[in-house]
PDB file of C-alpha atoms in Angstrom:
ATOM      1  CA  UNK A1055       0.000   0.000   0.000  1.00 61.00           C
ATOM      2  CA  UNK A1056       1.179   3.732  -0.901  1.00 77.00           C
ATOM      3  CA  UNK A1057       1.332   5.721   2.435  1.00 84.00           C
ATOM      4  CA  UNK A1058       1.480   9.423   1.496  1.00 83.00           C
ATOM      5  CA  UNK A1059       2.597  10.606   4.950  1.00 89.00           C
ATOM      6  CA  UNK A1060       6.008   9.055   4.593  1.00 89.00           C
ATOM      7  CA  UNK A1061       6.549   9.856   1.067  1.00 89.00           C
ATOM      8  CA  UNK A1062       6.340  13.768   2.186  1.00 90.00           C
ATOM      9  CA  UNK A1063       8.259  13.180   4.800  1.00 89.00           C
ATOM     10  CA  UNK A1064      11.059  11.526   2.775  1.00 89.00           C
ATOM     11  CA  UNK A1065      10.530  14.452   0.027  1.00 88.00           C
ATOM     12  CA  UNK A1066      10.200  17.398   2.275  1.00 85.00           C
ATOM     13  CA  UNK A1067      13.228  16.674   4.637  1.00 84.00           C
ATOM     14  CA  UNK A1068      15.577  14.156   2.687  1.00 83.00           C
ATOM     15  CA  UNK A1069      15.509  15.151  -0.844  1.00 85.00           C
ATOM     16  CA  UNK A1070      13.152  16.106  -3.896  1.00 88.00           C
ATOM     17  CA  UNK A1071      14.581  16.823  -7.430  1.00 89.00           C
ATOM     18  CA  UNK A1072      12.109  19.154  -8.118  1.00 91.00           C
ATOM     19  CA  UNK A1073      12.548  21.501  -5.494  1.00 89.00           C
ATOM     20  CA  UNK A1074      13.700  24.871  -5.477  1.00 89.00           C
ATOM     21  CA  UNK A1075      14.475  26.957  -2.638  1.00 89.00           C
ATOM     22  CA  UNK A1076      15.000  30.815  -2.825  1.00 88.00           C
ATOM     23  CA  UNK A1077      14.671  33.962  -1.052  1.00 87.00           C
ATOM     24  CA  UNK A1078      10.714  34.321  -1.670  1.00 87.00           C
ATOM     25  CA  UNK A1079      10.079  30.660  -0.783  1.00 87.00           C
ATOM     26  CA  UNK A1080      10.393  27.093  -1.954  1.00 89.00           C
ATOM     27  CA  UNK A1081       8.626  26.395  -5.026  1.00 91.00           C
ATOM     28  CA  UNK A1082       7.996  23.184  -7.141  1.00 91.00           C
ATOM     29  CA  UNK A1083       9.370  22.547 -10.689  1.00 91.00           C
ATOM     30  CA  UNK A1084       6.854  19.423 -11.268  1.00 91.00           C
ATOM     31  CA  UNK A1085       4.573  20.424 -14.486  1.00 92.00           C
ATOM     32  CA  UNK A1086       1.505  18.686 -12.471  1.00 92.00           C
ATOM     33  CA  UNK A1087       1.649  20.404  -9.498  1.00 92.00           C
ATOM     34  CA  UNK A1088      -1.663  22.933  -9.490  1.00 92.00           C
ATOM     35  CA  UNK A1089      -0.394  25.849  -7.326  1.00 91.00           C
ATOM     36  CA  UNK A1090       3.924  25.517  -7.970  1.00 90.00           C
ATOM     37  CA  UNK A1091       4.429  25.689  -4.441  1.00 90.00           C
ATOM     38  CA  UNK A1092       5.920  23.179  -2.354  1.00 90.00           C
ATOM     39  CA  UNK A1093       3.615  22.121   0.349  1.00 89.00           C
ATOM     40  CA  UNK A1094       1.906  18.808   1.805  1.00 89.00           C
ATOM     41  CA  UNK A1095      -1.278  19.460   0.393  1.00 89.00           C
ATOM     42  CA  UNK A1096       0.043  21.046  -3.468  1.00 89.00           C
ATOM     43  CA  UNK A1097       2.153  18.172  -3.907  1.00 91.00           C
ATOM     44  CA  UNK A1098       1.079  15.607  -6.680  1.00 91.00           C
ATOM     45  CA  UNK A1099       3.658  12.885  -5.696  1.00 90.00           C
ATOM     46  CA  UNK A1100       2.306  12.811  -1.708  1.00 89.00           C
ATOM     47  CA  UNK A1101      -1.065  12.887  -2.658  1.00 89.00           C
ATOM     48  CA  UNK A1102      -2.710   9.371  -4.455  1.00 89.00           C
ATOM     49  CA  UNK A1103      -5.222  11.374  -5.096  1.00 91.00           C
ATOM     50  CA  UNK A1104      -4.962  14.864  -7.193  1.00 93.00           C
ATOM     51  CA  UNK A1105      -5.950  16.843 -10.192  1.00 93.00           C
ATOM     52  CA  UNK A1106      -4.279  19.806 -12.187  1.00 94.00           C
ATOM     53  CA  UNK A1107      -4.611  21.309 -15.657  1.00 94.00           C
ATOM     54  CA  UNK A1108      -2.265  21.099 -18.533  1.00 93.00           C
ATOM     55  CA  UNK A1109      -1.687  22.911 -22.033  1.00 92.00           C
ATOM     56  CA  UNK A1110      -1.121  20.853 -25.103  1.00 90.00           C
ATOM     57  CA  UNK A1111      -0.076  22.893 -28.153  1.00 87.00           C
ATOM     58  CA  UNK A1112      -2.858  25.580 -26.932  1.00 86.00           C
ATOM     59  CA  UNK A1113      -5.205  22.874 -25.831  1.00 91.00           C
ATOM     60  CA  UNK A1114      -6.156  22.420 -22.229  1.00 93.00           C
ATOM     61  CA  UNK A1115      -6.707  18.949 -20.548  1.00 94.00           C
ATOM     62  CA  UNK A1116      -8.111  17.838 -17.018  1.00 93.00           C
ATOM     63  CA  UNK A1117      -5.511  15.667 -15.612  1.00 93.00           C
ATOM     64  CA  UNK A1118      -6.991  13.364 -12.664  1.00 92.00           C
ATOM     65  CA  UNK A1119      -4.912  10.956 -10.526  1.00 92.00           C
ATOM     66  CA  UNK A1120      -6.745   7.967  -8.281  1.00 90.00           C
ATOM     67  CA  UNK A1121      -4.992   5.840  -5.682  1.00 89.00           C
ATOM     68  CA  UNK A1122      -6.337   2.467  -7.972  1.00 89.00           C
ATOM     69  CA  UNK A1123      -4.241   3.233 -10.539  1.00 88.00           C
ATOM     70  CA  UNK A1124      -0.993   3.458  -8.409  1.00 87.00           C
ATOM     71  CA  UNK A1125       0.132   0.004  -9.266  1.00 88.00           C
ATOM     72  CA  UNK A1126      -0.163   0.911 -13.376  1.00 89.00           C
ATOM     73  CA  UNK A1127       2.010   3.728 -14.114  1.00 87.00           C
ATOM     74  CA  UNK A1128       1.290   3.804 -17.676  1.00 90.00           C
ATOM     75  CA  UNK A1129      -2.364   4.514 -16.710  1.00 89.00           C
ATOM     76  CA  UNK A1130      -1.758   7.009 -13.491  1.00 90.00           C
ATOM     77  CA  UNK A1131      -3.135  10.177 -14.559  1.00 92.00           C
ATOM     78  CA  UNK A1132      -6.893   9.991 -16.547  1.00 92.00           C
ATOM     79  CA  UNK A1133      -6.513  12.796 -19.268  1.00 92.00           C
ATOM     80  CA  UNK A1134     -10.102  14.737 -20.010  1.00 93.00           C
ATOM     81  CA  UNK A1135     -10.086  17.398 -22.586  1.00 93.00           C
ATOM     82  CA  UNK A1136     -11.803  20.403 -22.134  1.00 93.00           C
ATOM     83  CA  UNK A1137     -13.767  22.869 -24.687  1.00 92.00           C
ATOM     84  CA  UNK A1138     -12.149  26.420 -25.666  1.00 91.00           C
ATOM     85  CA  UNK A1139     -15.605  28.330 -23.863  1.00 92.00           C
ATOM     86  CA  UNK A1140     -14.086  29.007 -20.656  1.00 92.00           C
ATOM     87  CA  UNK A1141     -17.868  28.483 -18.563  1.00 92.00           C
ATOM     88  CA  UNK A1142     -18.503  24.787 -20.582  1.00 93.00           C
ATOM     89  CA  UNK A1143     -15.195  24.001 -19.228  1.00 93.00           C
ATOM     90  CA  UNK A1144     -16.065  24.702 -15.815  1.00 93.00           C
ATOM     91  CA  UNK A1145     -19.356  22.592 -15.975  1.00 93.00           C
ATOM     92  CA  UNK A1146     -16.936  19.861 -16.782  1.00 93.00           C
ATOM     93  CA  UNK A1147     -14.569  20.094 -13.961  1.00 93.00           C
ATOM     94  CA  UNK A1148     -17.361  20.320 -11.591  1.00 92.00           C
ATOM     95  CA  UNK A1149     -19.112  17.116 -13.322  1.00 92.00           C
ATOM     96  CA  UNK A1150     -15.540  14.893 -13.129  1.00 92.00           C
ATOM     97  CA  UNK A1151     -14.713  16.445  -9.373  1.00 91.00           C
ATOM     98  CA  UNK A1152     -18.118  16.395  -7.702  1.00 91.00           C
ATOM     99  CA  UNK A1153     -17.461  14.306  -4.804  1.00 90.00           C
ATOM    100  CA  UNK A1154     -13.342  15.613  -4.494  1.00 91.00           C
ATOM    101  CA  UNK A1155     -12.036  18.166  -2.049  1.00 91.00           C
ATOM    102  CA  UNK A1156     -12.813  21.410  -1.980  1.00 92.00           C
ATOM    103  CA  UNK A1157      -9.880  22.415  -1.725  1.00 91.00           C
ATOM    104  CA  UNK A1158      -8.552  20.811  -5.141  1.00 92.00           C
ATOM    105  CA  UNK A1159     -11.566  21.891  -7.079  1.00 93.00           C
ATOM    106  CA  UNK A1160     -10.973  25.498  -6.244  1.00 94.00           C
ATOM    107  CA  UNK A1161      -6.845  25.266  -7.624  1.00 93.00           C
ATOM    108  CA  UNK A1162      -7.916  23.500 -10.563  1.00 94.00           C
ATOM    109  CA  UNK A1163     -10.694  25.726 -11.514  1.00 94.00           C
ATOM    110  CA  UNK A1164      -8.546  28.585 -10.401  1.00 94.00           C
ATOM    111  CA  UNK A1165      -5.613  27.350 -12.609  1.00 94.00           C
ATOM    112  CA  UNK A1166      -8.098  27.483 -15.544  1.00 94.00           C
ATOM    113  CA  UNK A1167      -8.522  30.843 -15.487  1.00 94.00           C
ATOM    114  CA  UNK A1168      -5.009  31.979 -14.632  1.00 94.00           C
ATOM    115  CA  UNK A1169      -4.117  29.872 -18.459  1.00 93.00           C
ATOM    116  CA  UNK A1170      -7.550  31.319 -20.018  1.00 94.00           C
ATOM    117  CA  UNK A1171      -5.929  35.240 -19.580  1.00 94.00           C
ATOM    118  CA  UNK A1172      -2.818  34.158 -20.433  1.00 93.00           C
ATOM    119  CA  UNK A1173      -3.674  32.310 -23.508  1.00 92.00           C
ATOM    120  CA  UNK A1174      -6.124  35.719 -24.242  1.00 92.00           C
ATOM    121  CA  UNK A1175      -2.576  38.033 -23.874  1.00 93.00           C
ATOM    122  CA  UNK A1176      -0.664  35.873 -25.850  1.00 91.00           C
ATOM    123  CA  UNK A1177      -2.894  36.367 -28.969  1.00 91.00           C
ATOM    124  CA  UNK A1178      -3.038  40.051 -28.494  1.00 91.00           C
ATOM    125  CA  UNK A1179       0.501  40.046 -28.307  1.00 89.00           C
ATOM    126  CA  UNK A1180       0.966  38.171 -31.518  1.00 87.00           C
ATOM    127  CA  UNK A1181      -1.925  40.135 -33.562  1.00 89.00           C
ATOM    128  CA  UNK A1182      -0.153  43.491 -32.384  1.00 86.00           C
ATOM    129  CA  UNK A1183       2.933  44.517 -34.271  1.00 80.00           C
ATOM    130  CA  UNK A1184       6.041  45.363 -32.404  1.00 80.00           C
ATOM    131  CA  UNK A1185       9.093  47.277 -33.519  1.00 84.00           C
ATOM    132  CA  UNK A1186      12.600  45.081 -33.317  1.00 83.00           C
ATOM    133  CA  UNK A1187      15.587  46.886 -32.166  1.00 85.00           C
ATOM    134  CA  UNK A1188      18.666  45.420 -34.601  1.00 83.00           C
ATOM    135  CA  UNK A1189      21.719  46.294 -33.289  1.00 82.00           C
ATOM    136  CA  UNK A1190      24.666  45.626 -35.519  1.00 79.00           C
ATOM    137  CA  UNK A1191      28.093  45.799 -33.645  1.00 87.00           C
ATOM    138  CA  UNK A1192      30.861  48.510 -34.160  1.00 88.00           C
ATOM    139  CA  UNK A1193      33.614  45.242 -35.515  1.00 90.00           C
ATOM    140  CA  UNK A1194      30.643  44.864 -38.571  1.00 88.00           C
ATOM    141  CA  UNK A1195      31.010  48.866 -39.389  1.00 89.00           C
ATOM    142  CA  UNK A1196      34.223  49.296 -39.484  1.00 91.00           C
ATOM    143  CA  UNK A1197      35.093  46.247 -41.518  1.00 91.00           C
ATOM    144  CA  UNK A1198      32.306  47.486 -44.126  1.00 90.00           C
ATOM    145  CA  UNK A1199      33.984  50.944 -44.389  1.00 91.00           C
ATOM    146  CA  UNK A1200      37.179  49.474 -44.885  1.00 93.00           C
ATOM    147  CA  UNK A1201      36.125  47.241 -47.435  1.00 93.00           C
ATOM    148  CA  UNK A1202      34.345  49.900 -49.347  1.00 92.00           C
ATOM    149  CA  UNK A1203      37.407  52.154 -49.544  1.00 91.00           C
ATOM    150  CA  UNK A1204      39.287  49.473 -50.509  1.00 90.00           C
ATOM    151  CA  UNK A1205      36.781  48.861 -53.658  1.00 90.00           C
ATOM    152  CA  UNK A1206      36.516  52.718 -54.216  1.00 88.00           C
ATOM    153  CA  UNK A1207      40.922  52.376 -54.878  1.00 86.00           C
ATOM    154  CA  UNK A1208      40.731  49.244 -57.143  1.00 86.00           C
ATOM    155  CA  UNK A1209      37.960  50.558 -58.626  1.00 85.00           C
ATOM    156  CA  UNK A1210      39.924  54.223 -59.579  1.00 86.00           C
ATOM    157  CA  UNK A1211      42.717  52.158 -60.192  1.00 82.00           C
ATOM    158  CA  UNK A1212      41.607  49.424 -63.032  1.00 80.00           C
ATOM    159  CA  UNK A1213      40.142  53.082 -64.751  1.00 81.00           C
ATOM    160  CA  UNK A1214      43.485  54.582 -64.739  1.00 84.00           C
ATOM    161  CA  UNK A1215      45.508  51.323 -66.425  1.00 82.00           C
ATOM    162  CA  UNK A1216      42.313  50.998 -68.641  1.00 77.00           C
ATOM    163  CA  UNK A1217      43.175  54.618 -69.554  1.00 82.00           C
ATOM    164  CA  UNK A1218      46.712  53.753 -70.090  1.00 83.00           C
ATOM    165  CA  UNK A1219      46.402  51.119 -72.143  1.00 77.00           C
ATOM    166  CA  UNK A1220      44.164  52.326 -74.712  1.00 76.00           C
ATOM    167  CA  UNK A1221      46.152  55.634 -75.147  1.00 81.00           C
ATOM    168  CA  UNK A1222      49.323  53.124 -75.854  1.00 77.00           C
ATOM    169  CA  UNK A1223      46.941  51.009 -78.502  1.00 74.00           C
ATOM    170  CA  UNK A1224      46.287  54.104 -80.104  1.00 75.00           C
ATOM    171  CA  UNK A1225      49.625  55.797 -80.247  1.00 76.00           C
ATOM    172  CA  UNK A1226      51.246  51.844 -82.020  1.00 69.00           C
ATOM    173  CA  UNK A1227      53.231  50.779 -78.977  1.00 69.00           C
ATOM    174  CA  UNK A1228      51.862  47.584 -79.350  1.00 64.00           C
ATOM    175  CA  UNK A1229      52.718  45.837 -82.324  1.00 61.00           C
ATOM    176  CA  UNK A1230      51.853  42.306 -81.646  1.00 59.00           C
ATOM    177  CA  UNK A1231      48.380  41.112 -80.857  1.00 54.00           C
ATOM    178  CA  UNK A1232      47.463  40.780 -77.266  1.00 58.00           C
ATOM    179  CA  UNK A1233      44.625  39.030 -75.486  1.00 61.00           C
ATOM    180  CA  UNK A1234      42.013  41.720 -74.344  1.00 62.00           C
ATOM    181  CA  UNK A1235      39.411  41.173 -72.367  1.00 65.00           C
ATOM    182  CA  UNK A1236      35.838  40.617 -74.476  1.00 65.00           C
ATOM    183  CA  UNK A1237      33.608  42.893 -72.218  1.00 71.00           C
ATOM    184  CA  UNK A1238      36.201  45.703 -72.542  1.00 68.00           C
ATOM    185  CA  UNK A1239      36.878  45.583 -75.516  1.00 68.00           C
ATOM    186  CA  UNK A1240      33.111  45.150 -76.225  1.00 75.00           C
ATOM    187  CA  UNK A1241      32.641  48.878 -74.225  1.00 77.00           C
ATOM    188  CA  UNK A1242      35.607  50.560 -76.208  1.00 72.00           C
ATOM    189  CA  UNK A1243      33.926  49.922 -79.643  1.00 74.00           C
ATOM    190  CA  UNK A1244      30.158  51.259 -78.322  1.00 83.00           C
ATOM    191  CA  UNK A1245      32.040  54.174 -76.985  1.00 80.00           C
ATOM    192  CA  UNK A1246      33.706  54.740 -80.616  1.00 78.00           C
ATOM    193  CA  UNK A1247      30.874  54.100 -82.298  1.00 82.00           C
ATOM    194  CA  UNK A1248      28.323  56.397 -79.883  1.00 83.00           C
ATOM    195  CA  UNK A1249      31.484  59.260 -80.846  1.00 80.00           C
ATOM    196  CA  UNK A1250      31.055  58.848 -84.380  1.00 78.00           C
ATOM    197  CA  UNK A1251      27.175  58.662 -84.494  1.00 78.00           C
ATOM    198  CA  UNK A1252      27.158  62.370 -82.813  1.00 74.00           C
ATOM    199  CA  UNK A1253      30.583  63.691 -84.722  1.00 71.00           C
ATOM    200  CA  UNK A1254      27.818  62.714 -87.584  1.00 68.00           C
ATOM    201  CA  UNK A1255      24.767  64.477 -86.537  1.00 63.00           C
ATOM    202  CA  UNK A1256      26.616  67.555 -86.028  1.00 59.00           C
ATOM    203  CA  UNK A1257      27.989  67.729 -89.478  1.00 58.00           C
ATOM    204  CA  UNK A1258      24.253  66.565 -90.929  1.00 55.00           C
ATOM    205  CA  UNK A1259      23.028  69.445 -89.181  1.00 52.00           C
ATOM    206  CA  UNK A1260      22.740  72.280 -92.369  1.00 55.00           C
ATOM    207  CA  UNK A1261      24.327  76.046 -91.768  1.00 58.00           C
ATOM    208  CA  UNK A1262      22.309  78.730 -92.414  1.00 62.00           C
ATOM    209  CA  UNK A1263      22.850  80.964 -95.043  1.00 62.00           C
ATOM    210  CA  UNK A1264      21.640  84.968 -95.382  1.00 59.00           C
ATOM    211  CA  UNK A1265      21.108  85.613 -99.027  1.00 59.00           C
ATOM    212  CA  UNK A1266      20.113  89.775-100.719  1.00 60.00           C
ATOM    213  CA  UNK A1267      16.124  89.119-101.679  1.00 53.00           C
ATOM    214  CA  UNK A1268      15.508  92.370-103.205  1.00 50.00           C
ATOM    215  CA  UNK A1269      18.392  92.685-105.955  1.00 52.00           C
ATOM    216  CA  UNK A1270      17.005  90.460-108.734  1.00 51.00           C
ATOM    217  CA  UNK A1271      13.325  91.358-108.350  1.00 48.00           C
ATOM    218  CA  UNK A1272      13.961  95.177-108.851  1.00 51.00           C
ATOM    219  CA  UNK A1273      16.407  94.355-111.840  1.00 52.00           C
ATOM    220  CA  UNK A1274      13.913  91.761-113.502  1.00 52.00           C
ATOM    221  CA  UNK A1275      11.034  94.983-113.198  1.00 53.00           C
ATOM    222  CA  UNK A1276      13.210  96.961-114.612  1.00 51.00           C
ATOM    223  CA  UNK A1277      13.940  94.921-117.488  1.00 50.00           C
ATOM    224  CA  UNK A1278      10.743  93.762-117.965  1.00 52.00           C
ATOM    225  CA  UNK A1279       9.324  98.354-118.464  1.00 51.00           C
ATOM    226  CA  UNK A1280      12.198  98.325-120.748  1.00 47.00           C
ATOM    227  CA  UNK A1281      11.268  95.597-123.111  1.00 52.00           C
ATOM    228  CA  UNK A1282       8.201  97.112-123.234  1.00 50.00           C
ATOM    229  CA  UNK A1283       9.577 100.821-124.577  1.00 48.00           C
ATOM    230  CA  UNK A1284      11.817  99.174-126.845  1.00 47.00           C
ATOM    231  CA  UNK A1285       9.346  97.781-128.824  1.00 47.00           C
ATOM    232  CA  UNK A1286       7.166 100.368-129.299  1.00 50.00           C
ATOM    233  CA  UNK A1287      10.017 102.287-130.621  1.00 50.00           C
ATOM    234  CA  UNK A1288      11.158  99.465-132.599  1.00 49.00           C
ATOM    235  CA  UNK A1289       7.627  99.843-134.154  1.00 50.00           C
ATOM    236  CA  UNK A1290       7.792 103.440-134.650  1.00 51.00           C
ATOM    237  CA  UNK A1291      11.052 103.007-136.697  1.00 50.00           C
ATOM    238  CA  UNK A1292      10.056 100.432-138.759  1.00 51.00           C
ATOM    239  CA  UNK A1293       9.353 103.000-141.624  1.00 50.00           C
ATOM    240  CA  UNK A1294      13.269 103.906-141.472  1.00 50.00           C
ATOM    241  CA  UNK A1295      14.724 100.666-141.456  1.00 50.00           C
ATOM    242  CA  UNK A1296      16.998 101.181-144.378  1.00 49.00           C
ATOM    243  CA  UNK A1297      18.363 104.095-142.261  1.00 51.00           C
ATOM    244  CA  UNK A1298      18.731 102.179-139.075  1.00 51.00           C
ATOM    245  CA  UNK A1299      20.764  99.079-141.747  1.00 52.00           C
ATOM    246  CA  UNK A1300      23.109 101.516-142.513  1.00 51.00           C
ATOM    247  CA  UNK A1301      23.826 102.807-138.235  1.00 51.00           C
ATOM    248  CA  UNK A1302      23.526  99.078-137.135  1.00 55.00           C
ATOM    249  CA  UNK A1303      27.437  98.403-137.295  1.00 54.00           C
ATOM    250  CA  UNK A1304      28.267 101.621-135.695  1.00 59.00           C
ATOM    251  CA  UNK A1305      25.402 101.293-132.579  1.00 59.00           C
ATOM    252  CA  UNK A1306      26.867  97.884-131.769  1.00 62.00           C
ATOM    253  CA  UNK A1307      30.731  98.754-131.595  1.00 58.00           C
ATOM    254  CA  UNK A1308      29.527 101.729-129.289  1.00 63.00           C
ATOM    255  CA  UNK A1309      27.229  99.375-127.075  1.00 55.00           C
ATOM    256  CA  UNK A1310      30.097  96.785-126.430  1.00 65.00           C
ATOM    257  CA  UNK A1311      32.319  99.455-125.757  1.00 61.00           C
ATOM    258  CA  UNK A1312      29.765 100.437-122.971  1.00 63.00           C
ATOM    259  CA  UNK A1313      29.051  97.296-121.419  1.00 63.00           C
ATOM    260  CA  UNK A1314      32.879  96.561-121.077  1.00 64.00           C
ATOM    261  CA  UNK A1315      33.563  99.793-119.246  1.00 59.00           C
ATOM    262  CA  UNK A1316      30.420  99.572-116.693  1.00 59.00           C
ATOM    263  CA  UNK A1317      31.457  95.693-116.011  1.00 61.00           C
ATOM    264  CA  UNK A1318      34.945  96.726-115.068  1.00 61.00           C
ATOM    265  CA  UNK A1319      33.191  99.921-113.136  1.00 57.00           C
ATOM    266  CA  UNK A1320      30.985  96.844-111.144  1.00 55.00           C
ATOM    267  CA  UNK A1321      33.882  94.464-110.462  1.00 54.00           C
ATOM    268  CA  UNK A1322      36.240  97.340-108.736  1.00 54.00           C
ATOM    269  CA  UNK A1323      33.050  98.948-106.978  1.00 54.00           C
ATOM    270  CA  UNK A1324      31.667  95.701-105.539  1.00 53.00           C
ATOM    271  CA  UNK A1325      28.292  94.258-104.652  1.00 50.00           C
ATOM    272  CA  UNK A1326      27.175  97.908-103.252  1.00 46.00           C
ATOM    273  CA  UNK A1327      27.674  99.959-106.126  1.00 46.00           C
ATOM    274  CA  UNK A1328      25.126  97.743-108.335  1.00 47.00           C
ATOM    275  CA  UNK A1329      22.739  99.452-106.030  1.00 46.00           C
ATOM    276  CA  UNK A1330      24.322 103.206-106.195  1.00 47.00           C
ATOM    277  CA  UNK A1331      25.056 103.858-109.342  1.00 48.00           C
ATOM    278  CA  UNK A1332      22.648 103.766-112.129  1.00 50.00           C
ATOM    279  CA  UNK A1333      23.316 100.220-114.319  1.00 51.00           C
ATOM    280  CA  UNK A1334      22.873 100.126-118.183  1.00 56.00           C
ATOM    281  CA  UNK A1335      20.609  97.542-119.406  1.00 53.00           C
ATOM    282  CA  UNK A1336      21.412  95.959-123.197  1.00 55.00           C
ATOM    283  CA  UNK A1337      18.267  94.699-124.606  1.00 53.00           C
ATOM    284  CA  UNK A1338      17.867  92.872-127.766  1.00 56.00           C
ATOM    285  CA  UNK A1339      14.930  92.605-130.193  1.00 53.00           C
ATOM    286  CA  UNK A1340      14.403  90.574-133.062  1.00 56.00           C
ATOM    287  CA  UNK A1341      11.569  90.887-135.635  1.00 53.00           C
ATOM    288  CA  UNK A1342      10.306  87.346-137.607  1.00 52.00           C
ATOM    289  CA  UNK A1343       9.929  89.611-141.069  1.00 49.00           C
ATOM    290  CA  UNK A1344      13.463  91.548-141.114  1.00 47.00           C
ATOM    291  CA  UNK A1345      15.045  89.033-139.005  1.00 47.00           C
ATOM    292  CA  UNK A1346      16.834  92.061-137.561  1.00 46.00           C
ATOM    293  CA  UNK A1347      18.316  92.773-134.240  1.00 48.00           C
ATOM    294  CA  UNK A1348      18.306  96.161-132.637  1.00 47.00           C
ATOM    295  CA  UNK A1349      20.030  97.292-129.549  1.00 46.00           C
ATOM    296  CA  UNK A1350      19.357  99.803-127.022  1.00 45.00           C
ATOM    297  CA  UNK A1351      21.041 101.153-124.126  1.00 44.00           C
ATOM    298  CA  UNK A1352      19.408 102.817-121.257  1.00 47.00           C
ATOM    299  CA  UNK A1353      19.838 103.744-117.592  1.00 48.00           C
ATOM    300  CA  UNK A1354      17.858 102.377-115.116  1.00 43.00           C
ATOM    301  CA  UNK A1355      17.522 104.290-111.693  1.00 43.00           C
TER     302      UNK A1355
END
């Protein structure tokens, strides 16, 4: 037969594994003990008969422990599980300890609703969001800044011999062929050909040009009043045409004569004289009938 008297005895003054004294008090480490304080009636080893409440994975069972099923310890505690409504639970550790102490039914049902608030404060505690304070130590900084100078250099560095060596391809110091690196050598020739493409576009682009607008149209008028009085006179002289046959050789020495002095006149003077200086005008008319050619000089303003 289990006595429970000298099982506390040998527990409280001999030794117990699970105890743990401190200043506050002496507590007990045993997951089945209802209260976690060391004492002859909160004890589940001195005591054949006891019940507590445990969590499974958020779950919680009634745990009940009879002095019939000492000799079995595979079958010492009966396991009931209980409903997540906190007052159906109750009902159900009042149905299973109805003829128990009084004193067990009150830790049990008062261990129930210790877990019940903490299970409630754990889920507010995961649904609210919390800030994390990382802290990264000083070693980690200062090997990053060295590490980044140190890539800043090599990084200036391969520039500069990259540099170097393409000024020395250009100028012929290397006659024989080398091996150069594919992606370099890749970025050289889009950097040639992105020089000529603009060197292009800016000869493409067409230079503008200011032209005299005025200069033709007034001589063109002007020629175009004169025709016009040289044939009416060429139709008033039509009765002295043998006259005229006769003067013909002399008018045209005199008109080339003219026109050779006022073109050297216009060649010394320049581009601003034309507009001066009155210009002579040679016009020629030829009839169908006479098939003759007359001449005229005159000044146009």
């Amino acid at each position: 037969m289990q006595n429970d008297e000298v099982i506390w005895q040998v527990i409280r003054h001999k030794h117990c594994s699970f105890m743990s004294k401190i200043e506050t008090g002496i507590f007990c480490r045993n997951p089945y003990n209802v209260t976690g304080i060391c004492n002859r009636s909160s004890c589940p080893l001195a005591n054949s008969r006891y019940a507590t409440i445990r969590d499974h994975e958020g779950v919680f069972y009634l745990y009940m422990k009879t002095i019939e099923r000492a000799h079995m310890p595979n079958k010492l505690w009966e396991r009931v599980k209980l409903p997540r409504n906190y007052e159906k639970a109750l009902e159900i550790i009042d149905k299973h300890l109805m003829y128990w102490p009084k004193f067990l039914v009150h830790k049990t049902k008062q261990r129930l609703t210790k877990m019940t608030q903490m299970r409630i404060r754990m889920r507010k505690l995961a649904l609210k969001t919390r800030e994390k304070i990382m802290t990264t130590p000083r070693k980690e900084k200062k090997r990053e800044s060295r590490r980044e100078e140190k890539a800043e250099k090599a990084a200036l560095l391969d520039k500069s011999i990259e540099k170097e060596l393409l000024e020395r391809l250009k100028k012929g110091l290397y006659d024989e062929i080398y091996n150069y690196p594919v992606k370099e050598y890749n970025k050289v020739l889009e950097k040639e050909e992105l020089q000529l493409a603009s060197e292009e576009e800016d000869e493409e682009e067409p230079e503008i040009e200011y032209v005299e607008g005025y200069d033709e149209l007034e001589e063109e008028d002007d020629i175009e009043d004169f025709d016009g009085l040289a044939i009416d006179r060429n139709h008033g002289d039509d009765d002295n045409s043998e006259d005229d046959e006769e003067a013909e050789p002399r008018t045209r020495k005199r008109v080339r004569k003219e026109s050779a002095v006022a073109s050297k006149k216009i060649e010394k003077d320049g581009p601003v004289a034309k507009l001066k200086k009155k210009a002579r005008v040679l016009v020629e008319v030829e009839h169908e009938d006479g098939h003759e050619r007359l001449k005229a000089v005159q000044d146009v303003a």
